[in-house]
mmCIF file of C-alpha atoms and ligand atoms in Angstrom:
data_model
loop_
_atom_site.group_PDB
_atom_site.id
_atom_site.type_symbol
_atom_site.label_atom_id
_atom_site.label_comp_id
_atom_site.label_asym_id
_atom_site.label_seq_id
_atom_site.Cartn_x
_atom_site.Cartn_y
_atom_site.Cartn_z
ATOM 1 C CA VAL H 1 -0.173 -0.118 -0.045
ATOM 2 C CA ILE H 2 1.545 3.393 -0.830
ATOM 3 C CA LYS H 3 1.095 5.873 2.125
ATOM 4 C CA LEU H 4 -0.731 8.948 0.878
ATOM 5 C CA ASN H 5 -2.390 9.304 4.043
ATOM 6 C CA GLU H 6 -0.128 10.937 6.657
ATOM 7 C CA GLY H 7 1.332 14.641 6.363
ATOM 8 C CA ASP H 8 4.699 13.516 7.377
ATOM 9 C CA PRO H 9 7.806 15.138 5.146
ATOM 10 C CA ASP H 10 9.988 12.373 3.775
ATOM 11 C CA PHE H 11 13.080 14.993 4.362
ATOM 12 C CA GLU H 12 15.610 14.198 7.154
ATOM 13 C CA THR H 13 15.232 16.912 10.216
ATOM 14 C CA PRO H 14 18.651 18.828 9.317
ATOM 15 C CA GLN H 15 21.968 17.732 10.879
ATOM 16 C CA HIS H 16 22.715 20.485 12.760
ATOM 17 C CA VAL H 17 19.463 19.773 14.758
ATOM 18 C CA ARG H 18 20.183 16.308 15.242
ATOM 19 C CA SER H 19 23.569 16.899 16.458
ATOM 20 C CA ALA H 20 22.343 19.339 18.864
ATOM 21 C CA LEU H 21 20.334 17.007 20.545
ATOM 22 C CA PHE H 22 23.070 14.430 21.140
ATOM 23 C CA GLU H 23 25.224 17.319 22.763
ATOM 24 C CA ALA H 24 22.578 18.504 24.733
ATOM 25 C CA VAL H 25 22.016 15.079 26.036
ATOM 26 C CA GLU H 26 26.118 14.923 26.661
ATOM 27 C CA ALA H 27 25.861 18.134 28.431
ATOM 28 C CA GLY H 28 23.264 17.232 30.952
ATOM 29 C CA HIS H 29 20.038 18.564 29.606
ATOM 30 C CA THR H 30 18.209 15.461 31.035
ATOM 31 C CA HIS H 31 16.271 16.711 33.681
ATOM 32 C CA TYR H 32 12.850 18.289 34.432
ATOM 33 C CA VAL H 33 12.568 21.756 33.145
ATOM 34 C CA ASP H 34 10.317 24.882 33.824
ATOM 35 C CA SER H 35 6.951 23.557 32.674
ATOM 36 C CA MET H 36 6.300 26.297 30.566
ATOM 37 C CA GLY H 37 9.027 25.356 28.563
ATOM 38 C CA ASP H 38 12.990 26.041 28.644
ATOM 39 C CA PRO H 39 13.429 29.911 29.043
ATOM 40 C CA GLU H 40 16.316 30.375 26.541
ATOM 41 C CA LEU H 41 13.913 28.633 23.863
ATOM 42 C CA ARG H 42 11.155 30.785 24.597
ATOM 43 C CA ALA H 43 13.326 34.055 24.595
ATOM 44 C CA ALA H 44 14.604 33.081 21.524
ATOM 45 C CA LEU H 45 11.029 32.042 19.710
ATOM 46 C CA ALA H 46 9.820 35.822 21.031
ATOM 47 C CA ALA H 47 12.774 37.416 19.170
ATOM 48 C CA ASP H 48 12.143 35.210 16.267
ATOM 49 C CA LEU H 49 8.443 36.094 16.012
ATOM 50 C CA LEU H 50 9.771 39.777 16.444
ATOM 51 C CA ARG H 51 11.851 39.221 13.434
ATOM 52 C CA ARG H 52 9.542 37.489 11.197
ATOM 53 C CA THR H 53 6.582 39.346 11.790
ATOM 54 C CA GLY H 54 7.265 42.707 13.593
ATOM 55 C CA VAL H 55 5.115 41.520 16.598
ATOM 56 C CA SER H 56 6.746 41.574 20.026
ATOM 57 C CA TYR H 57 5.878 39.360 22.719
ATOM 58 C CA ALA H 58 7.652 38.900 26.000
ATOM 59 C CA PRO H 59 9.010 35.657 26.814
ATOM 60 C CA GLU H 60 6.437 35.104 29.305
ATOM 61 C CA GLN H 61 3.822 35.016 26.429
ATOM 62 C CA VAL H 62 5.150 31.997 24.884
ATOM 63 C CA LEU H 63 4.517 28.428 25.747
ATOM 64 C CA ILE H 64 6.659 25.448 24.506
ATOM 65 C CA THR H 65 4.350 22.409 23.804
ATOM 66 C CA HIS H 66 4.073 18.806 22.741
ATOM 67 C CA GLY H 67 3.876 19.566 19.283
ATOM 68 C CA GLY H 68 1.128 21.643 17.476
ATOM 69 C CA SER H 69 -1.061 19.077 18.815
ATOM 70 C CA GLY H 70 -0.406 19.983 22.550
ATOM 71 C CA GLY H 71 -0.622 23.681 21.757
ATOM 72 C CA LEU H 72 -4.132 23.358 20.116
ATOM 73 C CA ALA H 73 -5.101 20.681 23.031
ATOM 74 C CA ALA H 74 -3.987 23.261 25.873
ATOM 75 C CA THR H 75 -5.509 26.315 24.100
ATOM 76 C CA ILE H 76 -9.033 24.571 23.706
ATOM 77 C CA LEU H 77 -9.388 23.010 26.950
ATOM 78 C CA ALA H 78 -8.279 26.238 28.659
ATOM 79 C CA THR H 79 -10.819 28.326 26.625
ATOM 80 C CA VAL H 80 -13.791 26.396 26.207
ATOM 81 C CA ASP H 81 -16.166 25.293 28.687
ATOM 82 C CA PRO H 82 -18.880 22.735 28.733
ATOM 83 C CA GLY H 83 -21.736 24.511 26.217
ATOM 84 C CA ASP H 84 -19.430 26.848 24.491
ATOM 85 C CA ARG H 85 -19.696 27.126 20.674
ATOM 86 C CA VAL H 86 -16.477 27.287 18.886
ATOM 87 C CA VAL H 87 -16.551 28.361 15.073
ATOM 88 C CA LEU H 88 -14.860 26.275 12.509
ATOM 89 C CA PRO H 89 -14.976 26.985 9.009
ATOM 90 C CA GLU H 90 -14.591 24.050 7.495
ATOM 91 C CA PRO H 91 -13.390 21.516 5.911
ATOM 92 C CA THR H 92 -10.816 22.046 8.375
ATOM 93 C CA TYR H 93 -8.346 20.204 10.528
ATOM 94 C CA SER H 94 -10.127 17.273 12.246
ATOM 95 C CA LEU H 95 -8.089 17.585 15.703
ATOM 96 C CA TYR H 96 -10.001 20.837 16.220
ATOM 97 C CA ALA H 97 -13.683 19.510 16.505
ATOM 98 C CA ASP H 98 -12.460 16.492 18.857
ATOM 99 C CA LEU H 99 -10.988 18.814 21.311
ATOM 100 C CA VAL H 100 -13.863 20.841 21.142
ATOM 101 C CA ALA H 101 -15.701 17.885 21.924
ATOM 102 C CA LEU H 102 -13.327 16.715 24.521
ATOM 103 C CA ALA H 103 -13.739 20.280 26.466
ATOM 104 C CA GLY H 104 -17.504 19.587 26.064
ATOM 105 C CA GLY H 105 -18.080 22.424 23.627
ATOM 106 C CA GLN H 106 -20.098 22.331 20.414
ATOM 107 C CA PRO H 107 -18.278 22.720 17.205
ATOM 108 C CA ALA H 108 -20.552 25.324 14.801
ATOM 109 C CA PHE H 109 -19.415 24.278 11.760
ATOM 110 C CA CYS H 110 -19.520 26.715 8.582
ATOM 111 C CA ARG H 111 -18.713 26.262 5.024
ATOM 112 C CA LEU H 112 -15.962 27.626 3.118
ATOM 113 C CA ARG H 113 -16.771 28.599 -0.415
ATOM 114 C CA SER H 114 -17.841 25.201 -2.081
ATOM 115 C CA ASP H 115 -15.929 26.945 -5.360
ATOM 116 C CA ASP H 116 -12.354 27.552 -3.882
ATOM 117 C CA PHE H 117 -12.209 26.855 -0.115
ATOM 118 C CA HIS H 118 -12.221 30.311 0.523
ATOM 119 C CA LEU H 119 -13.483 32.030 3.541
ATOM 120 C CA ASP H 120 -17.387 32.831 3.366
ATOM 121 C CA LEU H 121 -17.940 35.539 5.581
ATOM 122 C CA ASP H 122 -21.482 35.522 5.834
ATOM 123 C CA ALA H 123 -21.598 31.600 6.736
ATOM 124 C CA ILE H 124 -19.110 32.474 9.525
ATOM 125 C CA GLU H 125 -21.196 35.627 10.617
ATOM 126 C CA ARG H 126 -24.450 33.342 10.829
ATOM 127 C CA VAL H 127 -22.686 30.941 13.593
ATOM 128 C CA ALA H 128 -20.601 33.658 15.175
ATOM 129 C CA ARG H 129 -23.184 35.174 17.656
ATOM 130 C CA GLY H 130 -22.490 34.089 21.254
ATOM 131 C CA ALA H 131 -19.420 31.720 20.336
ATOM 132 C CA LYS H 132 -16.343 31.548 22.380
ATOM 133 C CA LEU H 133 -13.872 31.099 19.672
ATOM 134 C CA LEU H 134 -12.805 31.008 16.178
ATOM 135 C CA VAL H 135 -10.292 28.230 15.284
ATOM 136 C CA ILE H 136 -8.465 28.908 11.331
ATOM 137 C CA CYS H 137 -5.981 26.668 9.689
ATOM 138 C CA ASN H 138 -3.934 28.513 7.459
ATOM 139 C CA PRO H 139 -2.740 27.631 4.778
ATOM 140 C CA SER H 140 -5.699 25.108 5.117
ATOM 141 C CA ASN H 141 -4.776 21.133 5.901
ATOM 142 C CA PRO H 142 -6.969 19.884 4.329
ATOM 143 C CA THR H 143 -7.978 21.942 1.600
ATOM 144 C CA GLY H 144 -4.620 23.717 0.681
ATOM 145 C CA ALA H 145 -6.053 26.836 0.471
ATOM 146 C CA VAL H 146 -4.204 30.144 1.694
ATOM 147 C CA TYR H 147 -6.097 33.107 2.968
ATOM 148 C CA ARG H 148 -5.531 36.481 1.262
ATOM 149 C CA ARG H 149 -5.041 39.437 3.414
ATOM 150 C CA ASP H 150 -8.593 40.997 2.750
ATOM 151 C CA GLU H 151 -10.233 37.846 3.852
ATOM 152 C CA LEU H 152 -8.355 37.873 7.098
ATOM 153 C CA GLU H 153 -8.992 41.256 7.909
ATOM 154 C CA ASN H 154 -12.741 40.822 7.212
ATOM 155 C CA LEU H 155 -12.041 37.999 9.831
ATOM 156 C CA ALA H 156 -10.493 40.070 12.352
ATOM 157 C CA ASN H 157 -13.059 42.554 11.985
ATOM 158 C CA LEU H 158 -15.762 39.659 12.252
ATOM 159 C CA ALA H 159 -14.295 38.618 15.554
ATOM 160 C CA GLU H 160 -13.750 41.996 17.343
ATOM 161 C CA ARG H 161 -17.504 42.787 16.857
ATOM 162 C CA HIS H 162 -18.422 39.571 18.208
ATOM 163 C CA ASP H 163 -15.849 39.484 20.709
ATOM 164 C CA LEU H 164 -14.083 36.093 19.855
ATOM 165 C CA LEU H 165 -10.895 34.675 20.698
ATOM 166 C CA VAL H 166 -9.024 33.485 17.384
ATOM 167 C CA LEU H 167 -7.079 30.598 17.590
ATOM 168 C CA SER H 168 -4.676 30.694 14.371
ATOM 169 C CA ASP H 169 -2.646 27.328 13.341
ATOM 170 C CA GLU H 170 -0.236 28.046 11.203
ATOM 171 C CA ALA H 171 1.814 24.700 10.546
ATOM 172 C CA TYR H 172 2.325 25.413 6.734
ATOM 173 C CA ASP H 173 3.108 29.126 6.740
ATOM 174 C CA HIS H 174 6.226 28.059 5.040
ATOM 175 C CA ILE H 175 4.644 25.966 2.243
ATOM 176 C CA VAL H 176 2.798 28.356 -0.450
ATOM 177 C CA TYR H 177 2.982 27.912 -4.057
ATOM 178 C CA ASP H 178 3.296 30.300 -7.481
ATOM 179 C CA ASN H 179 4.894 33.169 -5.475
ATOM 180 C CA PHE H 180 2.056 33.748 -3.466
ATOM 181 C CA LYS H 181 2.384 35.366 -0.241
ATOM 182 C CA PHE H 182 1.589 34.133 3.039
ATOM 183 C CA VAL H 183 -0.210 36.829 5.459
ATOM 184 C CA SER H 184 -0.123 35.720 9.377
ATOM 185 C CA MET H 185 -2.552 36.402 11.688
ATOM 186 C CA LEU H 186 0.037 38.118 13.393
ATOM 187 C CA ASP H 187 0.154 40.746 10.714
ATOM 188 C CA LEU H 188 -3.316 42.045 12.085
ATOM 189 C CA PRO H 189 -3.213 44.680 14.588
ATOM 190 C CA ALA H 190 -7.402 44.292 15.263
ATOM 191 C CA LEU H 191 -6.451 40.616 16.697
ATOM 192 C CA ARG H 192 -3.676 41.575 18.757
ATOM 193 C CA ASP H 193 -5.592 41.123 22.376
ATOM 194 C CA ARG H 194 -7.688 38.111 21.208
ATOM 195 C CA LEU H 195 -5.378 36.046 19.324
ATOM 196 C CA ILE H 196 -3.794 32.878 19.798
ATOM 197 C CA TYR H 197 -1.208 31.590 17.780
ATOM 198 C CA CYS H 198 -0.191 28.275 17.365
ATOM 199 C CA GLN H 199 2.950 26.855 15.471
ATOM 200 C CA THR H 200 5.235 23.611 15.647
ATOM 201 C CA PHE H 201 8.451 22.792 14.569
ATOM 202 C CA SER H 202 7.288 19.530 12.797
ATOM 203 C CA LYS H 203 6.493 20.724 9.229
ATOM 204 C CA VAL H 204 9.182 23.508 8.857
ATOM 205 C CA LEU H 205 12.072 21.263 9.815
ATOM 206 C CA ALA H 206 10.972 17.885 9.152
ATOM 207 C CA MET H 207 10.509 17.237 12.987
ATOM 208 C CA THR H 208 7.232 15.437 13.140
ATOM 209 C CA GLY H 209 8.693 12.825 15.323
ATOM 210 C CA TRP H 210 10.237 15.167 17.881
ATOM 211 C CA ARG H 211 6.878 16.610 19.379
ATOM 212 C CA ILE H 212 7.793 20.332 19.792
ATOM 213 C CA GLY H 213 5.572 23.484 19.110
ATOM 214 C CA TYR H 214 4.712 26.193 20.747
ATOM 215 C CA LEU H 215 1.834 28.911 21.591
ATOM 216 C CA ALA H 216 2.184 32.764 21.532
ATOM 217 C CA ALA H 217 -0.890 34.525 23.129
ATOM 218 C CA PRO H 218 -2.286 37.373 25.694
ATOM 219 C CA GLN H 219 -0.796 36.454 29.220
ATOM 220 C CA ALA H 220 -3.942 35.413 30.733
ATOM 221 C CA VAL H 221 -4.519 32.889 27.767
ATOM 222 C CA ILE H 222 -0.938 31.728 28.006
ATOM 223 C CA GLU H 223 -1.305 31.362 31.953
ATOM 224 C CA ALA H 224 -4.305 29.298 31.670
ATOM 225 C CA ALA H 225 -3.111 27.271 28.584
ATOM 226 C CA ALA H 226 0.102 26.443 30.606
ATOM 227 C CA ARG H 227 -2.038 25.136 33.445
ATOM 228 C CA MET H 228 -3.882 23.005 31.288
ATOM 229 C CA HIS H 229 -0.652 21.712 29.220
ATOM 230 C CA ARG H 230 1.298 21.083 32.690
ATOM 231 C CA THR H 231 -1.660 18.851 33.731
ATOM 232 C CA LEU H 232 -1.789 16.865 30.468
ATOM 233 C CA VAL H 233 1.865 16.281 29.864
ATOM 234 C CA GLY H 234 3.753 17.989 32.783
ATOM 235 C CA SER H 235 7.209 19.263 31.990
ATOM 236 C CA LEU H 236 8.657 18.529 28.179
ATOM 237 C CA ASN H 237 11.716 16.952 27.257
ATOM 238 C CA ALA H 238 14.450 19.151 28.206
ATOM 239 C CA ALA H 239 17.356 17.952 25.658
ATOM 240 C CA VAL H 240 14.727 18.127 22.520
ATOM 241 C CA GLN H 241 14.017 21.696 23.727
ATOM 242 C CA ARG H 242 17.677 22.799 23.612
ATOM 243 C CA ALA H 243 17.997 21.158 20.087
ATOM 244 C CA ALA H 244 14.994 23.367 19.016
ATOM 245 C CA LEU H 245 16.895 26.366 20.568
ATOM 246 C CA VAL H 246 19.413 25.579 18.029
ATOM 247 C CA ALA H 247 16.800 25.159 15.128
ATOM 248 C CA VAL H 248 15.120 28.374 15.863
ATOM 249 C CA SER H 249 18.681 30.403 16.305
ATOM 250 C CA THR H 250 20.615 29.017 12.877
ATOM 251 C CA PRO H 251 19.474 30.177 9.740
ATOM 252 C CA THR H 252 19.146 27.608 7.201
ATOM 253 C CA ASP H 253 17.506 27.272 3.765
ATOM 254 C CA TRP H 254 15.819 23.573 4.281
ATOM 255 C CA PRO H 255 12.286 25.005 4.695
ATOM 256 C CA GLU H 256 12.581 26.803 1.223
ATOM 257 C CA ARG H 257 14.516 23.858 -0.197
ATOM 258 C CA MET H 258 11.505 21.418 1.022
ATOM 259 C CA ARG H 259 8.993 24.122 -0.482
ATOM 260 C CA GLN H 260 10.367 23.942 -3.840
ATOM 261 C CA GLU H 261 10.325 19.991 -3.978
ATOM 262 C CA TYR H 262 6.555 20.213 -2.605
ATOM 263 C CA GLN H 263 5.865 22.571 -5.568
ATOM 264 C CA HIS H 264 7.040 19.974 -8.008
ATOM 265 C CA ARG H 265 4.587 17.465 -6.509
ATOM 266 C CA ARG H 266 1.689 19.783 -6.259
ATOM 267 C CA ASP H 267 2.310 20.409 -10.186
ATOM 268 C CA LEU H 268 2.755 16.708 -10.530
ATOM 269 C CA VAL H 269 -0.437 16.008 -8.719
ATOM 270 C CA ILE H 270 -2.405 18.581 -10.692
ATOM 271 C CA GLU H 271 -0.803 17.192 -13.872
ATOM 272 C CA MET H 272 -1.759 13.769 -12.928
ATOM 273 C CA LEU H 273 -5.386 14.288 -11.731
ATOM 274 C CA ASP H 274 -7.001 17.732 -13.051
ATOM 275 C CA GLY H 275 -9.478 17.154 -15.735
ATOM 276 C CA VAL H 276 -9.446 13.147 -15.420
ATOM 277 C CA ASP H 277 -13.105 12.038 -15.638
ATOM 278 C CA GLY H 278 -14.700 11.577 -12.346
ATOM 279 C CA ILE H 279 -12.134 13.669 -10.050
ATOM 280 C CA ASN H 280 -12.859 17.384 -9.007
ATOM 281 C CA VAL H 281 -9.847 18.844 -8.129
ATOM 282 C CA LEU H 282 -8.340 22.594 -7.108
ATOM 283 C CA PRO H 283 -4.659 23.451 -7.148
ATOM 284 C CA PRO H 284 -3.550 23.531 -3.713
ATOM 285 C CA GLU H 285 -2.144 27.123 -3.244
ATOM 286 C CA GLY H 286 -0.265 25.813 -0.029
ATOM 287 C CA THR H 287 0.396 22.782 2.299
ATOM 288 C CA PHE H 288 1.327 19.504 1.017
ATOM 289 C CA TYR H 289 -2.290 18.022 0.899
ATOM 290 C CA ALA H 290 -4.880 17.915 -2.287
ATOM 291 C CA PHE H 291 -8.388 17.818 -1.404
ATOM 292 C CA VAL H 292 -10.129 15.510 -4.110
ATOM 293 C CA GLY H 293 -13.462 14.872 -4.884
ATOM 294 C CA SER H 294 -15.561 12.656 -6.715
ATOM 295 C CA THR H 295 -17.946 13.444 -9.595
ATOM 296 C CA SER H 296 -20.005 10.251 -8.952
ATOM 297 C CA GLY H 297 -21.902 10.855 -5.898
ATOM 298 C CA VAL H 298 -19.779 8.074 -4.083
ATOM 299 C CA THR H 299 -19.276 8.799 -0.200
ATOM 300 C CA SER H 300 -16.069 9.446 1.284
ATOM 301 C CA ALA H 301 -15.815 6.504 3.434
ATOM 302 C CA ARG H 302 -16.628 4.324 0.204
ATOM 303 C CA LEU H 303 -13.623 6.471 -1.687
ATOM 304 C CA THR H 304 -11.292 5.780 1.134
ATOM 305 C CA ALA H 305 -11.949 1.957 1.160
ATOM 306 C CA LEU H 306 -11.902 1.669 -2.532
ATOM 307 C CA ALA H 307 -8.605 3.555 -2.643
ATOM 308 C CA LEU H 308 -6.907 1.253 0.040
ATOM 309 C CA LYS H 309 -8.442 -1.759 -2.455
ATOM 310 C CA HIS H 310 -6.405 -0.309 -5.133
ATOM 311 C CA GLY H 311 -3.395 -0.077 -2.935
ATOM 312 C CA VAL H 312 -3.303 3.604 -1.645
ATOM 313 C CA ALA H 313 -4.277 5.056 1.862
ATOM 314 C CA VAL H 314 -5.791 8.439 2.112
ATOM 315 C CA ARG H 315 -7.727 10.028 4.681
ATOM 316 C CA SER H 316 -11.563 10.513 4.323
ATOM 317 C CA GLY H 317 -12.721 14.015 3.724
ATOM 318 C CA ALA H 318 -15.725 13.863 5.933
ATOM 319 C CA GLU H 319 -13.188 13.326 8.975
ATOM 320 C CA PHE H 320 -12.629 17.156 8.030
ATOM 321 C CA GLY H 321 -16.040 18.386 8.271
ATOM 322 C CA PRO H 322 -19.476 17.688 7.180
ATOM 323 C CA SER H 323 -18.876 19.608 3.599
ATOM 324 C CA GLY H 324 -15.893 17.043 3.113
ATOM 325 C CA GLU H 325 -18.140 14.725 2.285
ATOM 326 C CA GLY H 326 -17.396 13.327 -1.316
ATOM 327 C CA TYR H 327 -13.532 13.968 -1.062
ATOM 328 C CA ILE H 328 -10.592 12.329 0.080
ATOM 329 C CA ARG H 329 -7.307 14.203 1.110
ATOM 330 C CA LEU H 330 -3.882 12.996 -0.183
ATOM 331 C CA ALA H 331 -0.743 14.003 1.454
ATOM 332 C CA PHE H 332 2.110 14.791 -1.245
ATOM 333 C CA SER H 333 4.788 14.816 1.483
ATOM 334 C CA THR H 334 5.756 11.346 0.227
ATOM 335 C CA GLU H 335 8.733 10.789 -2.201
ATOM 336 C CA THR H 336 7.859 11.090 -5.868
ATOM 337 C CA SER H 337 8.290 7.691 -7.414
ATOM 338 C CA GLN H 338 5.916 6.427 -4.841
ATOM 339 C CA LEU H 339 3.476 9.690 -5.360
ATOM 340 C CA LYS H 340 3.376 8.988 -8.874
ATOM 341 C CA GLU H 341 2.586 5.454 -8.487
ATOM 342 C CA GLY H 342 -0.446 6.157 -5.846
ATOM 343 C CA LEU H 343 -1.824 8.828 -8.078
ATOM 344 C CA SER H 344 -1.603 6.783 -10.863
ATOM 345 C CA ARG H 345 -4.132 4.012 -8.999
ATOM 346 C CA LEU H 346 -6.138 6.886 -7.611
ATOM 347 C CA ARG H 347 -6.719 8.111 -11.079
ATOM 348 C CA ASP H 348 -7.772 4.237 -12.136
ATOM 349 C CA MET H 349 -10.053 4.416 -9.256
ATOM 350 C CA PHE H 350 -12.169 7.612 -9.881
ATOM 351 C CA THR H 351 -12.251 6.649 -13.718
ATOM 352 C CA SER H 352 -13.541 3.328 -12.705
ATOM 353 C CA LEU H 353 -16.468 5.026 -10.872
ATOM 354 C CA THR H 354 -17.870 6.597 -13.720
ATOM 355 C CA LYS H 355 -18.464 3.605 -15.875
HETATM 356 C C1 PLP L 1 -3.085 22.009 10.838
HETATM 357 C C2 PLP L 1 -2.059 21.157 11.588
HETATM 358 N N1 PLP L 1 -1.961 21.796 12.819
HETATM 359 C C3 PLP L 1 -1.480 20.915 13.800
HETATM 360 C C4 PLP L 1 -0.979 19.695 13.533
HETATM 361 C C5 PLP L 1 -0.037 19.021 14.397
HETATM 362 O O1 PLP L 1 1.254 18.882 14.315
HETATM 363 P P1 PLP L 1 2.480 18.588 15.267
HETATM 364 O O2 PLP L 1 1.330 17.962 16.576
HETATM 365 O O3 PLP L 1 2.842 17.312 14.840
HETATM 366 O O4 PLP L 1 2.968 19.567 15.646
HETATM 367 C C6 PLP L 1 -0.966 19.239 12.243
HETATM 368 C C7 PLP L 1 -0.255 18.119 11.687
HETATM 369 O O5 PLP L 1 -0.623 17.315 10.873
HETATM 370 C C8 PLP L 1 -1.746 20.010 11.271
HETATM 371 O O6 PLP L 1 -1.561 19.522 10.008
#
């Protein structure tokens, strides 16, 4: 079976980061550390945010987390009380709705635009009244959409009008195609007091197995998220945090090199699937995912099962929200020859459904 189901870069973590881990262990970073995270790493991340985005956070407003997943869990469990509604423009990353359910809250799903998977502000407005939090994934897993500045500005105004907290998950901020300019929610001053920024080392430096990410947010939210995170997982791996410090302080072209490779693969996906009988696909503007629909009215569950029969593992589109029904999500973080074979099998599967 060819695995196109998992968003795990097929690249190695850069050598200097791997070496830094061994050095950290040898230097004795083998004990508990501050449960908010290694103080030097928090300071370095605050400095990095300032350098990259011009936005100033104190190191105390940065929380090191168990991957992006830990940051998402800590934020949602800390801010959502039982019965609270959480706005989820969908299809979107499936973990958000699961965590909202875990917190006893209610996902308030609203559709993205069906023609391009961009934000439908009217649809968001309709469910925003009385909600507590809005979660946005930009660039979007699973759709590959990258939201434009004007959409994000309208979203920020909406959040202000409805007094919503905004959790912005920007795990794929470095993977955008065709010279598209990524706009971070950090770039929108209107959100300053209501934004929780969630980031991870997983994708940017091919560090999925290291399990490290971080949050930056207003002090009160960070303190609440820190309590929740400490309760869930306690203190994080000390040596990994030292290696992350080296990762964030050492200039590297690794993310850009990976992005260029993903751009080739994105082009290959579109070359092999677009225009094929039975397939409905848009060129992803970012991320390493393609959201592929069937024009034959077949459910996501059936498509996923059929894909497996054809020797390809993918994720069911319906996992990402009600509007994902009829789609599958494939990851092109897989090496090219495998990807080509997987796409060819999927093409056969979709065409067979039209007969
Ligand atoms: C949008 C998004 N956010 C967060 C994560 C979690 O990443 P991790 O916990 O590996 O940092 C993922 C992983 O696929 C993701 O796609």
